[in-house]
Short mmCIF file of C-alpha atoms in Angstrom, two decimals:
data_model
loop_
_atom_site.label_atom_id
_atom_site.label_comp_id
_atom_site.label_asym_id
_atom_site.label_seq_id
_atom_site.Cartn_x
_atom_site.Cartn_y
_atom_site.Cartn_z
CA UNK A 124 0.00 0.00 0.00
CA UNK A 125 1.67 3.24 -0.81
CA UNK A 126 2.02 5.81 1.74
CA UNK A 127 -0.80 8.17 0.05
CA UNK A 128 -3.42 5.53 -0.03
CA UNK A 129 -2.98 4.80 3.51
CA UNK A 130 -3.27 8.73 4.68
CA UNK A 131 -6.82 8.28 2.38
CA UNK A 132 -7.54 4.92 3.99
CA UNK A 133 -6.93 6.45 7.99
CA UNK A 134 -8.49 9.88 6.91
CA UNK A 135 -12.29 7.99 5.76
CA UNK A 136 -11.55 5.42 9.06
CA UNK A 137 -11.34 8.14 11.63
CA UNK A 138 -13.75 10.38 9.55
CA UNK A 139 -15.50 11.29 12.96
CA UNK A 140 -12.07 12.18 15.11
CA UNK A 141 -10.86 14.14 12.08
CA UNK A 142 -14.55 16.15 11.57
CA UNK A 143 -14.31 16.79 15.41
CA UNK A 144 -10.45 17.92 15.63
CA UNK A 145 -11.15 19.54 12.34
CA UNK A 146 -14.16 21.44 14.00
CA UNK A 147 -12.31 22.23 16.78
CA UNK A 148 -9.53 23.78 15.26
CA UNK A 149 -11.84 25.94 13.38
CA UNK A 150 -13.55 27.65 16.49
CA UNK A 151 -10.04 27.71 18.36
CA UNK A 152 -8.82 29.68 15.13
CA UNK A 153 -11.99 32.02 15.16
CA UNK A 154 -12.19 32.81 19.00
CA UNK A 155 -8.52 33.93 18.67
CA UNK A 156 -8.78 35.91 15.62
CA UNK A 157 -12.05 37.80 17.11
CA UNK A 158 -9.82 38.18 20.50
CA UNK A 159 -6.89 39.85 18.69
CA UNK A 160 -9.54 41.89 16.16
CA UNK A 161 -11.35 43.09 19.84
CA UNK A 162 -8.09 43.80 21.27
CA UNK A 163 -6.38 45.73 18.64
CA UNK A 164 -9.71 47.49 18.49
CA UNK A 165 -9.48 48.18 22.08
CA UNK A 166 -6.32 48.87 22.37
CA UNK A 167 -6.83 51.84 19.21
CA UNK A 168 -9.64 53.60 21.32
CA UNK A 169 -7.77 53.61 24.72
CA UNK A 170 -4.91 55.44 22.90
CA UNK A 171 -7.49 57.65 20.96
CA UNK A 172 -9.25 58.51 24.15
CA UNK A 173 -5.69 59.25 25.81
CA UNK A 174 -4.43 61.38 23.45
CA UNK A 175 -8.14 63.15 23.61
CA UNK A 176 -7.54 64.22 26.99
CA UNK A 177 -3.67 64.89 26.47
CA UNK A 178 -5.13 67.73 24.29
CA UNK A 179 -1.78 69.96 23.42
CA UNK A 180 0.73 67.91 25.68
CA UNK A 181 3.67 66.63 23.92
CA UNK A 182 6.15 66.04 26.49
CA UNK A 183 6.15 65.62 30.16
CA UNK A 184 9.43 65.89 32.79
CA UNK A 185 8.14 63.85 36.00
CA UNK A 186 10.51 63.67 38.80
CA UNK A 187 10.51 63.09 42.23
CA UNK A 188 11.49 66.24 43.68
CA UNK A 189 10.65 69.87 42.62
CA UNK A 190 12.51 71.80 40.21
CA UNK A 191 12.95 75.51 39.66
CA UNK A 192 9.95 77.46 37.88
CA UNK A 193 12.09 79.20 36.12
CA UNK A 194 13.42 76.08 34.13
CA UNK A 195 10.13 76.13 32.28
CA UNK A 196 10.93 79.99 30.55
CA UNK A 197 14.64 78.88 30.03
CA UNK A 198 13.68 75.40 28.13
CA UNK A 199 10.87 77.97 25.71
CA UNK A 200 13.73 80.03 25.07
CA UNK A 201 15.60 77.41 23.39
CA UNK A 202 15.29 76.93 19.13
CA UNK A 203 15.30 73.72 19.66
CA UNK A 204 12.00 73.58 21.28
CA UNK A 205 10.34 76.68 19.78
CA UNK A 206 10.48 74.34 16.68
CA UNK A 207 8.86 71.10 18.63
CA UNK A 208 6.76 72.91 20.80
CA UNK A 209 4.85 75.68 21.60
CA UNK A 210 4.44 76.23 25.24
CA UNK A 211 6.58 75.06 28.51
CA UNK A 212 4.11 74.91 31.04
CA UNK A 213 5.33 74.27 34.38
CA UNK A 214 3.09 71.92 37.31
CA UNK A 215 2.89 70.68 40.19
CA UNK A 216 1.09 67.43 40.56
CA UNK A 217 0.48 65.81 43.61
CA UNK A 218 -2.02 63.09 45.90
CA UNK A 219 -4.31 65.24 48.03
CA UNK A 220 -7.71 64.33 49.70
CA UNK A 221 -10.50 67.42 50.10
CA UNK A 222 -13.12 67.35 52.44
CA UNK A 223 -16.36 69.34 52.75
CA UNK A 224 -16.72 71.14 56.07
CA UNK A 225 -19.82 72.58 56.15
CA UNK A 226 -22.23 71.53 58.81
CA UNK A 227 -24.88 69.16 58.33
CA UNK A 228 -23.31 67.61 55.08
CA UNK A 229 -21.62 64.95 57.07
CA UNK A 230 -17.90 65.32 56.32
CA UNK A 231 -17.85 64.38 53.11
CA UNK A 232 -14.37 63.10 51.56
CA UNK A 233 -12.79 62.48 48.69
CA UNK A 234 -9.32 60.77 48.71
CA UNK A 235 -6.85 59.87 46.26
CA UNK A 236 -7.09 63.45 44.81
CA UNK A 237 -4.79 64.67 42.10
CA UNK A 238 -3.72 68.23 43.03
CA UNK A 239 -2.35 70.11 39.91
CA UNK A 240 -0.35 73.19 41.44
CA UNK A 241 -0.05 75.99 37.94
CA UNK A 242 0.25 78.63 36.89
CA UNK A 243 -2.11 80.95 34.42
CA UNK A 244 -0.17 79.28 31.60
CA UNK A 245 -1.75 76.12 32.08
CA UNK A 246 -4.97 77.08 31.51
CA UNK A 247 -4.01 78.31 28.05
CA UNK A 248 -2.72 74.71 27.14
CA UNK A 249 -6.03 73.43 26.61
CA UNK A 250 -9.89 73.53 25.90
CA UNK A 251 -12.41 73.47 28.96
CA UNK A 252 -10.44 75.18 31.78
CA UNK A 253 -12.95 77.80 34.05
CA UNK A 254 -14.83 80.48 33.06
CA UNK A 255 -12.36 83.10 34.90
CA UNK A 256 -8.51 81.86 35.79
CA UNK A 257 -8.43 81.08 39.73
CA UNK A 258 -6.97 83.37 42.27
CA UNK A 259 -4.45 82.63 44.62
CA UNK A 260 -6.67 80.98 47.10
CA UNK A 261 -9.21 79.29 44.49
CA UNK A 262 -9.51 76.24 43.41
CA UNK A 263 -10.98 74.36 40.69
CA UNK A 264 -13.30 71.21 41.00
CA UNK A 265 -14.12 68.75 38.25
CA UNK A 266 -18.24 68.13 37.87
CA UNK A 267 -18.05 64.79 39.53
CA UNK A 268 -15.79 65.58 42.05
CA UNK A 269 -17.93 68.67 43.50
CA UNK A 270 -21.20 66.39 43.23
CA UNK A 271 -19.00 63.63 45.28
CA UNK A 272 -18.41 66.49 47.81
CA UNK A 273 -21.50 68.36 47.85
CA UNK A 274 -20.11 71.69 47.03
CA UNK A 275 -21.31 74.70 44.66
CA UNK A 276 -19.13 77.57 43.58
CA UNK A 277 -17.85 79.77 46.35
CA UNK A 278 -18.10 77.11 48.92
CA UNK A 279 -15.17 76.57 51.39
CA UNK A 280 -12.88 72.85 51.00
CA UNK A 281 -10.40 71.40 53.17
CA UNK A 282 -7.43 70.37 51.33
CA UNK A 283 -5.12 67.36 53.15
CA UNK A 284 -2.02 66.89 51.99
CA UNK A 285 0.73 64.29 52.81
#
């Protein structure tokens, strides 16, 4: 018997097996490709969403201690990054928790807080910033973050810091 004959002969014997591996492979081979196709898909809208909210941010310098304000004008100043960029906006970003002191509201809290620390420049780097810039001893709430605490505009916050 020659060695085609008998791949014909085993493939018609174990007709069943084969159908079932065969079937098997088949949905193994979909789910994956729909998991990769989902994921890619996923993975395109996370980065579209990110970049959304980046709005005009091209590069960030994160460290672990503060650096001088003034390092913000000197790095504008350069060609270099007059050509790349547009603004140097210098931040402060730090983990806060606010509370909500006034009397019958019952303390509310909010933890886990990101407390940007800027400048008027910052609010020029994007869309959606207040109304009027901040003063000195302002600050600006998010919509959910107010509703969390129960306050309106005007309303006094305790800020906690580390």
């Amino acid at each position: 018997m020659s060695p085609i004959r008998l791949i014909l002969a085993s493939l018609v014997y174990h007709r069943r097996t084969n159908l079932a591996v065969g079937l098997a492979v088949a949905a193994a081979a979909a789910v994956l490709t729909g998991a990769l196709l989902v994921g890619d898909s996923m993975r395109g809208s996370l980065r579209h969403l990110t970049l959304d909210r980046l709005g005009r941010v091209d590069e960030v310098l994160v460290t672990d201690q503060f650096f001088r304000d003034g390092l913000a004008d000197e790095l504008a100043r350069q060609p270099e990054f007059q050509q790349s960029f547009a603004d140097a906006v210098p931040i402060v970003l730090l983990r806060a928790s606010l509370e909500n002191p006034a009397e019958g509201n019952g303390g509310q809290r909010a933890g886990r807080v990101n407390l940007i620390g800027c400048d008027e420049r910052f609010w020029q780097a994007g869309d959606g910033g207040p109304s009027r810039l901040p003063g000195r001893q302002d600050i600006v709430l998010n919509r959910p973050l107010a509703q969390q605490l129960g306050v309106q505009v005007g309303d006094a916050v305790v800020l906690r810091l580390p």
